[in-house]
PDB file of C-alpha atoms in Angstrom:
ATOM      1  CA  MET Y   1      62.847  89.624  47.307  1.00 44.00           C
ATOM      2  CA  SER Y   2      60.947  92.860  47.777  1.00 44.00           C
ATOM      3  CA  ARG Y   3      63.055  93.653  50.921  1.00 44.00           C
ATOM      4  CA  LEU Y   4      66.319  93.213  48.946  1.00 39.00           C
ATOM      5  CA  VAL Y   5      65.070  95.559  46.204  1.00 41.00           C
ATOM      6  CA  THR Y   6      64.098  98.147  48.812  1.00 43.00           C
ATOM      7  CA  ASN Y   7      67.535  98.065  50.471  1.00 45.00           C
ATOM      8  CA  ILE Y   8      69.321  98.438  47.138  1.00 40.00           C
ATOM      9  CA  SER Y   9      67.148 101.413  46.274  1.00 44.00           C
ATOM     10  CA  ILE Y  10      67.917 103.171  49.581  1.00 42.00           C
ATOM     11  CA  PHE Y  11      71.666 102.530  49.171  1.00 39.00           C
ATOM     12  CA  ALA Y  12      71.607 103.952  45.629  1.00 43.00           C
ATOM     13  CA  LEU Y  13      69.640 106.994  46.724  1.00 41.00           C
ATOM     14  CA  LEU Y  14      72.140 107.862  49.470  1.00 39.00           C
ATOM     15  CA  PHE Y  15      75.152 107.686  47.187  1.00 41.00           C
ATOM     16  CA  SER Y  16      73.351 109.625  44.478  1.00 44.00           C
ATOM     17  CA  SER Y  17      72.993 112.572  46.856  1.00 46.00           C
ATOM     18  CA  PRO Y  18      75.626 115.234  45.965  1.00 46.00           C
ATOM     19  CA  ALA Y  19      76.049 116.296  49.576  1.00 45.00           C
ATOM     20  CA  PHE Y  20      76.657 112.789  50.841  1.00 41.00           C
ATOM     21  CA  SER Y  21      79.054 111.999  48.008  1.00 43.00           C
ATOM     22  CA  ALA Y  22      81.068 115.124  48.710  1.00 45.00           C
ATOM     23  CA  GLU Y  23      81.294 114.225  52.388  1.00 47.00           C
ATOM     24  CA  ILE Y  24      82.583 110.743  51.571  1.00 39.00           C
ATOM     25  CA  LEU Y  25      85.146 112.021  49.080  1.00 42.00           C
ATOM     26  CA  SER Y  26      86.464 114.702  51.454  1.00 46.00           C
ATOM     27  CA  ASN Y  27      86.863 112.369  54.467  1.00 50.00           C
ATOM     28  CA  ASP Y  28      90.512 111.345  55.036  1.00 51.00           C
ATOM     29  CA  PHE Y  29      89.442 108.424  57.360  1.00 44.00           C
ATOM     30  CA  THR Y  30      91.643 109.627  60.212  1.00 48.00           C
ATOM     31  CA  ASP Y  31      88.850 109.105  62.735  1.00 50.00           C
ATOM     32  CA  LEU Y  32      88.310 105.475  61.862  1.00 49.00           C
ATOM     33  CA  ARG Y  33      89.433 102.860  64.456  1.00 49.00           C
ATOM     34  CA  GLY Y  34      92.633 100.989  63.546  1.00 49.00           C
ATOM     35  CA  SER Y  35      93.111  97.241  63.658  1.00 48.00           C
ATOM     36  CA  TYR Y  36      93.994  95.410  66.889  1.00 45.00           C
ATOM     37  CA  PRO Y  37      97.708  94.768  67.516  1.00 46.00           C
ATOM     38  CA  THR Y  38      98.978  91.301  66.661  1.00 43.00           C
ATOM     39  CA  GLU Y  39     100.372  90.838  70.238  1.00 44.00           C
ATOM     40  CA  TRP Y  40      98.442  91.778  73.345  1.00 42.00           C
ATOM     41  CA  ASP Y  41     100.327  92.807  76.522  1.00 41.00           C
ATOM     42  CA  MET Y  42      98.407  91.432  79.491  1.00 41.00           C
ATOM     43  CA  SER Y  43     100.544  93.135  82.193  1.00 40.00           C
ATOM     44  CA  ASP Y  44     102.328  96.367  82.902  1.00 43.00           C
ATOM     45  CA  ASN Y  45     105.730  94.727  82.519  1.00 45.00           C
ATOM     46  CA  GLY Y  46     105.298  92.503  79.500  1.00 56.00           C
ATOM     47  CA  ASP Y  47     105.194  88.771  80.197  1.00 68.00           C
ATOM     48  CA  PRO Y  48     104.216  88.504  83.910  1.00 88.00           C
ATOM     49  CA  LEU Y  49     105.983  85.151  84.430  1.00 94.00           C
ATOM     50  CA  ASP Y  50     109.735  84.457  84.453  1.00 93.00           C
ATOM     51  CA  PHE Y  51     111.060  80.885  84.618  1.00 96.00           C
ATOM     52  CA  GLU Y  52     114.443  79.592  85.762  1.00 95.00           C
ATOM     53  CA  PHE Y  53     115.694  75.998  85.841  1.00 97.00           C
ATOM     54  CA  GLY Y  54     119.213  74.770  86.495  1.00 97.00           C
ATOM     55  CA  VAL Y  55     121.664  72.298  87.968  1.00 98.00           C
ATOM     56  CA  ARG Y  56     124.119  72.829  90.846  1.00 98.00           C
ATOM     57  CA  TYR Y  57     127.175  71.181  92.316  1.00 98.00           C
ATOM     58  CA  PHE Y  58     127.402  71.509  96.110  1.00 98.00           C
ATOM     59  CA  TYR Y  59     130.761  70.744  97.718  1.00 98.00           C
ATOM     60  CA  SER Y  60     129.775  70.480 101.373  1.00 97.00           C
ATOM     61  CA  ILE Y  61     131.507  69.867 104.675  1.00 98.00           C
ATOM     62  CA  GLY Y  62     129.291  68.283 107.303  1.00 98.00           C
ATOM     63  CA  SER Y  63     129.463  67.256 110.931  1.00 97.00           C
ATOM     64  CA  SER Y  64     127.184  65.790 113.583  1.00 97.00           C
ATOM     65  CA  ALA Y  65     127.389  65.232 117.329  1.00 97.00           C
ATOM     66  CA  MET Y  66     125.250  63.983 120.215  1.00 97.00           C
ATOM     67  CA  THR Y  67     125.456  62.219 123.573  1.00 97.00           C
ATOM     68  CA  VAL Y  68     123.204  59.331 124.699  1.00 97.00           C
ATOM     69  CA  ASN Y  69     123.517  57.470 128.033  1.00 96.00           C
ATOM     70  CA  GLY Y  70     126.938  59.069 128.485  1.00 95.00           C
ATOM     71  CA  GLY Y  71     128.215  57.804 125.113  1.00 96.00           C
ATOM     72  CA  ASN Y  72     129.405  60.265 122.469  1.00 97.00           C
ATOM     73  CA  TYR Y  73     128.583  59.999 118.748  1.00 97.00           C
ATOM     74  CA  SER Y  74     130.155  62.218 116.102  1.00 97.00           C
ATOM     75  CA  SER Y  75     130.911  62.361 112.399  1.00 97.00           C
ATOM     76  CA  SER Y  76     132.835  64.587 109.987  1.00 97.00           C
ATOM     77  CA  ASP Y  77     132.507  64.322 106.217  1.00 97.00           C
ATOM     78  CA  LYS Y  78     133.074  65.933 102.838  1.00 97.00           C
ATOM     79  CA  SER Y  79     130.195  65.327 100.437  1.00 97.00           C
ATOM     80  CA  HIS Y  80     129.776  65.987  96.715  1.00 97.00           C
ATOM     81  CA  ILE Y  81     126.094  66.717  96.028  1.00 98.00           C
ATOM     82  CA  VAL Y  82     124.248  67.157  92.725  1.00 98.00           C
ATOM     83  CA  GLU Y  83     121.303  69.519  92.970  1.00 98.00           C
ATOM     84  CA  LEU Y  84     118.422  70.599  90.722  1.00 98.00           C
ATOM     85  CA  GLN Y  85     116.640  73.903  91.235  1.00 97.00           C
ATOM     86  CA  GLY Y  86     113.822  75.895  89.662  1.00 97.00           C
ATOM     87  CA  ARG Y  87     112.047  79.188  90.193  1.00 96.00           C
ATOM     88  CA  ILE Y  88     108.923  80.931  88.856  1.00 97.00           C
ATOM     89  CA  ASP Y  89     108.506  84.700  89.350  1.00 94.00           C
ATOM     90  CA  ASP Y  90     105.121  86.371  88.945  1.00 94.00           C
ATOM     91  CA  ASN Y  91     105.959  89.993  88.139  1.00 89.00           C
ATOM     92  CA  SER Y  92     102.328  91.116  88.356  1.00 91.00           C
ATOM     93  CA  THR Y  93     102.081  90.156  92.062  1.00 94.00           C
ATOM     94  CA  SER Y  94     105.766  90.374  93.126  1.00 93.00           C
ATOM     95  CA  THR Y  95     105.637  86.736  94.280  1.00 96.00           C
ATOM     96  CA  TYR Y  96     107.769  83.706  93.472  1.00 97.00           C
ATOM     97  CA  LEU Y  97     107.889  79.956  93.975  1.00 98.00           C
ATOM     98  CA  LYS Y  98     111.293  78.327  94.377  1.00 97.00           C
ATOM     99  CA  ALA Y  99     112.031  74.596  94.618  1.00 98.00           C
ATOM    100  CA  TRP Y 100     115.204  72.506  94.903  1.00 98.00           C
ATOM    101  CA  GLY Y 101     116.416  68.988  95.548  1.00 98.00           C
ATOM    102  CA  GLY Y 102     119.827  67.392  96.073  1.00 98.00           C
ATOM    103  CA  TYR Y 103     121.424  63.980  96.513  1.00 98.00           C
ATOM    104  CA  SER Y 104     124.964  63.022  97.483  1.00 97.00           C
ATOM    105  CA  ALA Y 105     127.152  61.414  94.845  1.00 94.00           C
ATOM    106  CA  VAL Y 106     130.266  60.808  96.998  1.00 95.00           C
ATOM    107  CA  ILE Y 107     130.780  60.989 100.792  1.00 96.00           C
ATOM    108  CA  GLU Y 108     134.146  60.719 102.517  1.00 96.00           C
ATOM    109  CA  GLY Y 109     135.018  61.178 106.183  1.00 97.00           C
ATOM    110  CA  THR Y 110     135.322  59.647 109.652  1.00 97.00           C
ATOM    111  CA  TYR Y 111     133.008  58.858 112.564  1.00 97.00           C
ATOM    112  CA  SER Y 112     133.225  57.845 116.207  1.00 97.00           C
ATOM    113  CA  THR Y 113     130.815  55.952 118.488  1.00 97.00           C
ATOM    114  CA  PRO Y 114     131.166  54.274 121.919  1.00 95.00           C
ATOM    115  CA  ALA Y 115     131.618  50.979 120.039  1.00 95.00           C
ATOM    116  CA  THR Y 116     134.518  52.160 117.849  1.00 94.00           C
ATOM    117  CA  GLY Y 117     136.654  53.648 120.616  1.00 86.00           C
ATOM    118  CA  GLY Y 118     137.926  56.358 118.251  1.00 92.00           C
ATOM    119  CA  ASP Y 119     137.686  57.692 114.707  1.00 96.00           C
ATOM    120  CA  VAL Y 120     136.897  55.204 111.937  1.00 96.00           C
ATOM    121  CA  THR Y 121     136.832  55.842 108.189  1.00 97.00           C
ATOM    122  CA  MET Y 122     133.256  55.965 106.885  1.00 95.00           C
ATOM    123  CA  ASN Y 123     132.135  54.172 103.777  1.00 89.00           C
ATOM    124  CA  GLY Y 124     129.612  56.288 101.907  1.00 92.00           C
ATOM    125  CA  GLY Y 125     126.189  57.081 103.281  1.00 95.00           C
ATOM    126  CA  LYS Y 126     123.456  59.436 102.115  1.00 95.00           C
ATOM    127  CA  VAL Y 127     122.679  63.140 102.160  1.00 97.00           C
ATOM    128  CA  ALA Y 128     119.376  64.039 100.496  1.00 98.00           C
ATOM    129  CA  TYR Y 129     116.979  66.963 100.627  1.00 98.00           C
ATOM    130  CA  VAL Y 130     114.071  68.575  98.791  1.00 98.00           C
ATOM    131  CA  GLY Y 131     112.291  71.812  99.577  1.00 98.00           C
ATOM    132  CA  ALA Y 132     110.217  74.742  98.375  1.00 98.00           C
ATOM    133  CA  ASP Y 133     109.782  78.414  99.330  1.00 98.00           C
ATOM    134  CA  PHE Y 134     106.912  80.784  98.547  1.00 98.00           C
ATOM    135  CA  GLY Y 135     108.107  84.383  98.605  1.00 97.00           C
ATOM    136  CA  TYR Y 136     106.716  87.917  98.369  1.00 97.00           C
ATOM    137  CA  MET Y 137     109.003  90.800  97.325  1.00 95.00           C
ATOM    138  CA  PRO Y 138     107.001  94.054  97.490  1.00 94.00           C
ATOM    139  CA  PHE Y 139     109.914  96.433  98.056  1.00 94.00           C
ATOM    140  CA  GLY Y 140     112.350  97.811  95.499  1.00 90.00           C
ATOM    141  CA  ASN Y 141     112.349  98.447  91.767  1.00 86.00           C
ATOM    142  CA  GLY Y 142     113.390  96.739  88.537  1.00 78.00           C
ATOM    143  CA  ASP Y 143     117.017  96.365  89.699  1.00 88.00           C
ATOM    144  CA  PHE Y 144     116.545  95.686  93.414  1.00 93.00           C
ATOM    145  CA  GLN Y 145     113.944  93.628  95.277  1.00 94.00           C
ATOM    146  CA  LEU Y 146     113.514  92.933  98.982  1.00 97.00           C
ATOM    147  CA  GLY Y 147     111.036  90.594 100.637  1.00 97.00           C
ATOM    148  CA  GLY Y 148     110.383  87.487 102.681  1.00 98.00           C
ATOM    149  CA  PHE Y 149     109.347  83.867 102.314  1.00 98.00           C
ATOM    150  CA  VAL Y 150     107.899  80.842 104.059  1.00 98.00           C
ATOM    151  CA  GLY Y 151     109.038  77.366 103.135  1.00 98.00           C
ATOM    152  CA  TYR Y 152     109.516  73.689 103.916  1.00 98.00           C
ATOM    153  CA  GLN Y 153     112.464  71.316 103.543  1.00 98.00           C
ATOM    154  CA  TYR Y 154     112.775  67.564 103.901  1.00 98.00           C
ATOM    155  CA  TYR Y 155     116.328  66.814 105.029  1.00 98.00           C
ATOM    156  CA  SER Y 156     118.130  63.485 105.452  1.00 97.00           C
ATOM    157  CA  ASP Y 157     121.757  63.762 106.610  1.00 97.00           C
ATOM    158  CA  ASN Y 158     123.080  60.221 107.088  1.00 96.00           C
ATOM    159  CA  PRO Y 159     126.775  59.634 106.384  1.00 94.00           C
ATOM    160  CA  ASP Y 160     127.660  55.997 107.100  1.00 95.00           C
ATOM    161  CA  MET Y 161     128.488  55.602 110.814  1.00 96.00           C
ATOM    162  CA  GLY Y 162     128.531  51.825 110.802  1.00 93.00           C
ATOM    163  CA  ARG Y 163     125.836  49.558 112.207  1.00 94.00           C
ATOM    164  CA  GLN Y 164     125.686  48.080 115.676  1.00 96.00           C
ATOM    165  CA  ASN Y 165     124.621  44.434 116.049  1.00 97.00           C
ATOM    166  CA  TYR Y 166     121.692  43.675 118.369  1.00 98.00           C
ATOM    167  CA  VAL Y 167     119.923  40.511 119.559  1.00 98.00           C
ATOM    168  CA  THR Y 168     116.479  39.647 118.179  1.00 97.00           C
ATOM    169  CA  ALA Y 169     113.619  37.936 120.030  1.00 96.00           C
ATOM    170  CA  SER Y 170     114.599  34.622 118.410  1.00 96.00           C
ATOM    171  CA  GLY Y 171     118.165  34.932 119.652  1.00 95.00           C
ATOM    172  CA  GLY Y 172     119.614  35.897 116.276  1.00 96.00           C
ATOM    173  CA  SER Y 173     121.581  39.009 115.369  1.00 96.00           C
ATOM    174  CA  GLU Y 174     120.628  41.956 113.155  1.00 97.00           C
ATOM    175  CA  SER Y 175     121.789  45.498 112.431  1.00 97.00           C
ATOM    176  CA  GLU Y 176     120.556  48.605 110.619  1.00 96.00           C
ATOM    177  CA  VAL Y 177     122.097  51.710 109.076  1.00 95.00           C
ATOM    178  CA  ASN Y 178     121.384  55.291 110.104  1.00 96.00           C
ATOM    179  CA  ASN Y 179     118.249  56.562 108.392  1.00 96.00           C
ATOM    180  CA  SER Y 180     117.064  59.695 110.154  1.00 96.00           C
ATOM    181  CA  GLU Y 181     114.682  62.215 108.574  1.00 97.00           C
ATOM    182  CA  ILE Y 182     114.009  65.867 109.358  1.00 98.00           C
ATOM    183  CA  HIS Y 183     111.047  68.061 108.366  1.00 98.00           C
ATOM    184  CA  GLU Y 184     111.850  71.776 108.602  1.00 98.00           C
ATOM    185  CA  LEU Y 185     109.780  74.958 108.678  1.00 98.00           C
ATOM    186  CA  ARG Y 186     111.602  77.906 107.060  1.00 98.00           C
ATOM    187  CA  LEU Y 187     110.899  81.623 107.668  1.00 98.00           C
ATOM    188  CA  GLY Y 188     113.250  84.125 106.073  1.00 98.00           C
ATOM    189  CA  GLY Y 189     114.156  87.198 104.105  1.00 98.00           C
ATOM    190  CA  VAL Y 190     115.640  87.589 100.611  1.00 97.00           C
ATOM    191  CA  ILE Y 191     117.425  90.246  98.546  1.00 97.00           C
ATOM    192  CA  ASN Y 192     117.805  90.136  94.745  1.00 94.00           C
ATOM    193  CA  ALA Y 193     119.778  92.788  92.871  1.00 95.00           C
ATOM    194  CA  ASP Y 194     120.977  93.314  89.304  1.00 92.00           C
ATOM    195  CA  LEU Y 195     124.523  94.695  89.166  1.00 91.00           C
ATOM    196  CA  GLY Y 196     124.430  96.107  85.665  1.00 87.00           C
ATOM    197  CA  ASP Y 197     123.479  94.059  82.617  1.00 87.00           C
ATOM    198  CA  LYS Y 198     125.770  91.090  83.271  1.00 93.00           C
ATOM    199  CA  LEU Y 199     125.744  90.430  87.036  1.00 95.00           C
ATOM    200  CA  ASP Y 200     123.182  89.692  89.717  1.00 94.00           C
ATOM    201  CA  ILE Y 201     123.330  88.761  93.391  1.00 97.00           C
ATOM    202  CA  ASN Y 202     120.864  86.745  95.462  1.00 96.00           C
ATOM    203  CA  ILE Y 203     121.079  86.587  99.264  1.00 98.00           C
ATOM    204  CA  GLU Y 204     118.685  84.791 101.575  1.00 98.00           C
ATOM    205  CA  GLY Y 205     118.612  83.911 105.250  1.00 98.00           C
ATOM    206  CA  ALA Y 206     116.129  81.681 107.054  1.00 98.00           C
ATOM    207  CA  LEU Y 207     115.243  80.872 110.624  1.00 98.00           C
ATOM    208  CA  ILE Y 208     114.193  77.294 111.287  1.00 98.00           C
ATOM    209  CA  PRO Y 209     111.952  77.674 114.341  1.00 98.00           C
ATOM    210  CA  TYR Y 210     110.845  74.052 114.260  1.00 98.00           C
ATOM    211  CA  ALA Y 211     112.256  70.868 112.744  1.00 98.00           C
ATOM    212  CA  ALA Y 212     110.833  67.432 113.561  1.00 98.00           C
ATOM    213  CA  ILE Y 213     113.429  64.650 113.633  1.00 98.00           C
ATOM    214  CA  GLY Y 214     112.724  60.930 113.492  1.00 98.00           C
ATOM    215  CA  GLY Y 215     113.952  57.649 112.066  1.00 97.00           C
ATOM    216  CA  THR Y 216     116.467  54.909 112.729  1.00 97.00           C
ATOM    217  CA  TYR Y 217     119.888  55.396 114.302  1.00 97.00           C
ATOM    218  CA  GLY Y 218     121.696  52.152 113.523  1.00 97.00           C
ATOM    219  CA  ALA Y 219     124.992  53.298 115.063  1.00 97.00           C
ATOM    220  CA  PHE Y 220     123.414  53.418 118.529  1.00 98.00           C
ATOM    221  CA  SER Y 221     125.457  51.244 120.903  1.00 97.00           C
ATOM    222  CA  LEU Y 222     124.123  49.911 124.220  1.00 96.00           C
ATOM    223  CA  PRO Y 223     126.469  48.092 126.623  1.00 96.00           C
ATOM    224  CA  ASN Y 224     125.075  45.361 128.874  1.00 97.00           C
ATOM    225  CA  PHE Y 225     123.466  46.744 132.027  1.00 97.00           C
ATOM    226  CA  VAL Y 226     121.560  45.543 135.087  1.00 97.00           C
ATOM    227  CA  ASP Y 227     118.031  46.721 135.892  1.00 96.00           C
ATOM    228  CA  SER Y 228     116.125  45.337 138.910  1.00 95.00           C
ATOM    229  CA  GLY Y 229     118.508  42.406 139.160  1.00 96.00           C
ATOM    230  CA  THR Y 230     118.196  41.411 135.475  1.00 97.00           C
ATOM    231  CA  THR Y 231     121.071  41.746 133.035  1.00 98.00           C
ATOM    232  CA  TYR Y 232     120.058  43.217 129.689  1.00 98.00           C
ATOM    233  CA  GLU Y 233     121.740  43.570 126.317  1.00 98.00           C
ATOM    234  CA  GLN Y 234     120.897  45.600 123.235  1.00 98.00           C
ATOM    235  CA  GLY Y 235     117.791  44.338 121.465  1.00 98.00           C
ATOM    236  CA  SER Y 236     117.179  46.868 118.683  1.00 98.00           C
ATOM    237  CA  ALA Y 237     118.586  49.821 116.797  1.00 98.00           C
ATOM    238  CA  GLY Y 238     117.898  53.263 118.218  1.00 98.00           C
ATOM    239  CA  ILE Y 239     114.808  55.243 117.187  1.00 98.00           C
ATOM    240  CA  LEU Y 240     115.194  59.020 117.075  1.00 97.00           C
ATOM    241  CA  ALA Y 241     112.313  61.356 117.939  1.00 98.00           C
ATOM    242  CA  GLY Y 242     111.958  64.986 118.917  1.00 97.00           C
ATOM    243  CA  SER Y 243     112.352  68.525 117.658  1.00 97.00           C
ATOM    244  CA  LEU Y 244     115.201  70.822 116.675  1.00 98.00           C
ATOM    245  CA  TYR Y 245     115.690  74.448 115.644  1.00 98.00           C
ATOM    246  CA  GLY Y 246     118.324  76.355 113.707  1.00 98.00           C
ATOM    247  CA  ALA Y 247     119.055  78.592 110.743  1.00 98.00           C
ATOM    248  CA  SER Y 248     120.337  78.575 107.179  1.00 98.00           C
ATOM    249  CA  ALA Y 249     121.753  81.091 104.699  1.00 98.00           C
ATOM    250  CA  GLU Y 250     122.753  81.210 101.043  1.00 98.00           C
ATOM    251  CA  ALA Y 251     124.449  83.789  98.792  1.00 98.00           C
ATOM    252  CA  MET Y 252     124.927  83.507  95.015  1.00 97.00           C
ATOM    253  CA  LEU Y 253     126.669  85.801  92.511  1.00 98.00           C
ATOM    254  CA  GLY Y 254     125.492  85.342  88.925  1.00 96.00           C
ATOM    255  CA  PHE Y 255     127.014  86.122  85.538  1.00 96.00           C
ATOM    256  CA  HIS Y 256     124.667  86.381  82.534  1.00 94.00           C
ATOM    257  CA  ALA Y 257     126.652  84.659  79.809  1.00 95.00           C
ATOM    258  CA  THR Y 258     123.736  85.161  77.377  1.00 93.00           C
ATOM    259  CA  ASP Y 259     120.193  86.478  77.635  1.00 89.00           C
ATOM    260  CA  ASN Y 260     119.011  83.000  78.661  1.00 93.00           C
ATOM    261  CA  LEU Y 261     122.042  81.446  80.373  1.00 96.00           C
ATOM    262  CA  THR Y 262     123.364  82.365  83.824  1.00 96.00           C
ATOM    263  CA  ILE Y 263     126.371  80.954  85.702  1.00 97.00           C
ATOM    264  CA  ARG Y 264     126.413  81.444  89.481  1.00 97.00           C
ATOM    265  CA  VAL Y 265     128.855  80.767  92.302  1.00 98.00           C
ATOM    266  CA  GLY Y 266     128.280  81.107  96.016  1.00 98.00           C
ATOM    267  CA  GLY Y 267     127.934  79.363  99.347  1.00 98.00           C
ATOM    268  CA  ARG Y 268     125.454  77.885 101.804  1.00 98.00           C
ATOM    269  CA  VAL Y 269     125.337  77.100 105.522  1.00 98.00           C
ATOM    270  CA  HIS Y 270     122.758  74.997 107.412  1.00 98.00           C
ATOM    271  CA  TYR Y 271     122.677  74.366 111.188  1.00 98.00           C
ATOM    272  CA  LEU Y 272     120.312  72.485 113.513  1.00 98.00           C
ATOM    273  CA  THR Y 273     120.471  71.836 117.249  1.00 98.00           C
ATOM    274  CA  GLY Y 274     118.208  71.049 120.195  1.00 95.00           C
ATOM    275  CA  ASN Y 275     117.871  69.322 123.563  1.00 91.00           C
ATOM    276  CA  SER Y 276     114.382  67.854 123.269  1.00 93.00           C
ATOM    277  CA  ALA Y 277     115.204  64.752 121.206  1.00 97.00           C
ATOM    278  CA  THR Y 278     115.121  61.195 122.560  1.00 98.00           C
ATOM    279  CA  MET Y 279     116.481  57.756 121.667  1.00 98.00           C
ATOM    280  CA  GLU Y 280     114.100  54.806 122.050  1.00 98.00           C
ATOM    281  CA  TYR Y 281     115.356  51.201 122.057  1.00 98.00           C
ATOM    282  CA  ILE Y 282     114.642  47.652 123.225  1.00 98.00           C
ATOM    283  CA  ALA Y 283     116.792  45.764 125.743  1.00 98.00           C
ATOM    284  CA  ARG Y 284     116.560  41.957 126.049  1.00 98.00           C
ATOM    285  CA  GLU Y 285     117.473  39.724 128.969  1.00 98.00           C
ATOM    286  CA  VAL Y 286     120.798  38.002 128.420  1.00 97.00           C
ATOM    287  CA  GLY Y 287     120.103  34.330 127.745  1.00 96.00           C
ATOM    288  CA  ASN Y 288     116.337  34.902 127.484  1.00 97.00           C
ATOM    289  CA  PRO Y 289     115.797  37.302 124.531  1.00 97.00           C
ATOM    290  CA  THR Y 290     112.005  37.002 124.572  1.00 97.00           C
ATOM    291  CA  ASN Y 291     112.023  38.958 127.839  1.00 97.00           C
ATOM    292  CA  GLU Y 292     112.316  42.506 126.562  1.00 97.00           C
ATOM    293  CA  GLN Y 293     111.994  45.994 127.980  1.00 97.00           C
ATOM    294  CA  ARG Y 294     111.556  49.256 126.085  1.00 97.00           C
ATOM    295  CA  TYR Y 295     113.565  52.287 127.181  1.00 98.00           C
ATOM    296  CA  ILE Y 296     113.701  55.956 126.182  1.00 98.00           C
ATOM    297  CA  SER Y 297     116.836  58.026 126.849  1.00 97.00           C
ATOM    298  CA  ASN Y 298     117.282  61.767 126.455  1.00 97.00           C
ATOM    299  CA  ILE Y 299     119.755  63.066 123.868  1.00 98.00           C
ATOM    300  CA  SER Y 300     121.999  66.003 124.727  1.00 97.00           C
ATOM    301  CA  GLY Y 301     124.345  68.109 122.614  1.00 96.00           C
ATOM    302  CA  LEU Y 302     122.616  67.204 119.328  1.00 97.00           C
ATOM    303  CA  GLU Y 303     124.009  69.218 116.409  1.00 97.00           C
ATOM    304  CA  LEU Y 304     123.894  68.932 112.616  1.00 98.00           C
ATOM    305  CA  PHE Y 305     126.083  71.336 110.643  1.00 98.00           C
ATOM    306  CA  ARG Y 306     126.695  71.533 106.889  1.00 98.00           C
ATOM    307  CA  TYR Y 307     128.285  74.266 104.783  1.00 98.00           C
ATOM    308  CA  GLY Y 308     130.149  74.643 101.500  1.00 98.00           C
ATOM    309  CA  GLY Y 309     130.430  76.118  98.034  1.00 98.00           C
ATOM    310  CA  LEU Y 310     127.961  76.078  95.136  1.00 98.00           C
ATOM    311  CA  VAL Y 311     128.376  76.283  91.348  1.00 98.00           C
ATOM    312  CA  GLU Y 312     125.236  76.650  89.244  1.00 98.00           C
ATOM    313  CA  ILE Y 313     124.282  76.711  85.552  1.00 97.00           C
ATOM    314  CA  THR Y 314     120.772  78.016  84.969  1.00 96.00           C
ATOM    315  CA  GLY Y 315     118.502  78.671  81.989  1.00 96.00           C
ATOM    316  CA  ARG Y 316     116.234  81.717  82.150  1.00 87.00           C
ATOM    317  CA  PHE Y 317     113.048  82.103  80.109  1.00 87.00           C
TER     318      PHE Y 317
END
């Protein structure tokens, strides 16, 4: 209680001083610190993160070719693919993360194998892929950026090429569809540019220095053959293994319909080839299917090619 009385007395004494009172009354408070702003800017460019999510339609034309044991395999198709894509840009570090995935809705075309003796109309199939790129764009300004990226893509390009029957160990018959899978490493460069307030253009190109291929090749056809005096017939589907290389490119022109909605059109091309892949399979003795031998044949002339047009609707935040 005594401390409270003492403090009140000191406070009253100060304000009773004429000099102090005059100083208080003459002060216009211009040197006092103002209040903090209601919104804090944590970067030099406002919000450091930009988000983009959208859907695409990819009208693609694809083809494949290879030769095994002197037999030629090829396909040609037109596929309608639905694709989702997203991107996050970190403006404070000039980096971005981009991801996409697509799946075929309709596939039409023809194929040829040693068993068909010519082109046959295909009945569906599957084209599927998913991938992601991490990019760094240190060059340019607010309207133009240039940089590079490293990425990965899982790719499954399997239009229906029929299925070849083979003999099982029990003497029965089975068959399988094509179900190959590819894992790609992507190294590339990218250019983004704003063409005024309403247009933008995005161009990227990637080298694919390594792509591992594997999986089932159900269209593989093996005629009867003689080895060391024993006649063999096909006893399994083919198994693909090996590595490929190639390149891809994409260009998109965008129109900003609103501040948050962009419509883009463009094109894409994707190509893989290589001569280090193999086809592994089982051959069984005719009339005695439990006697089996495993063989591995080299594949030559292996190519996978797909290109086409893209239409995209994207939200920007």
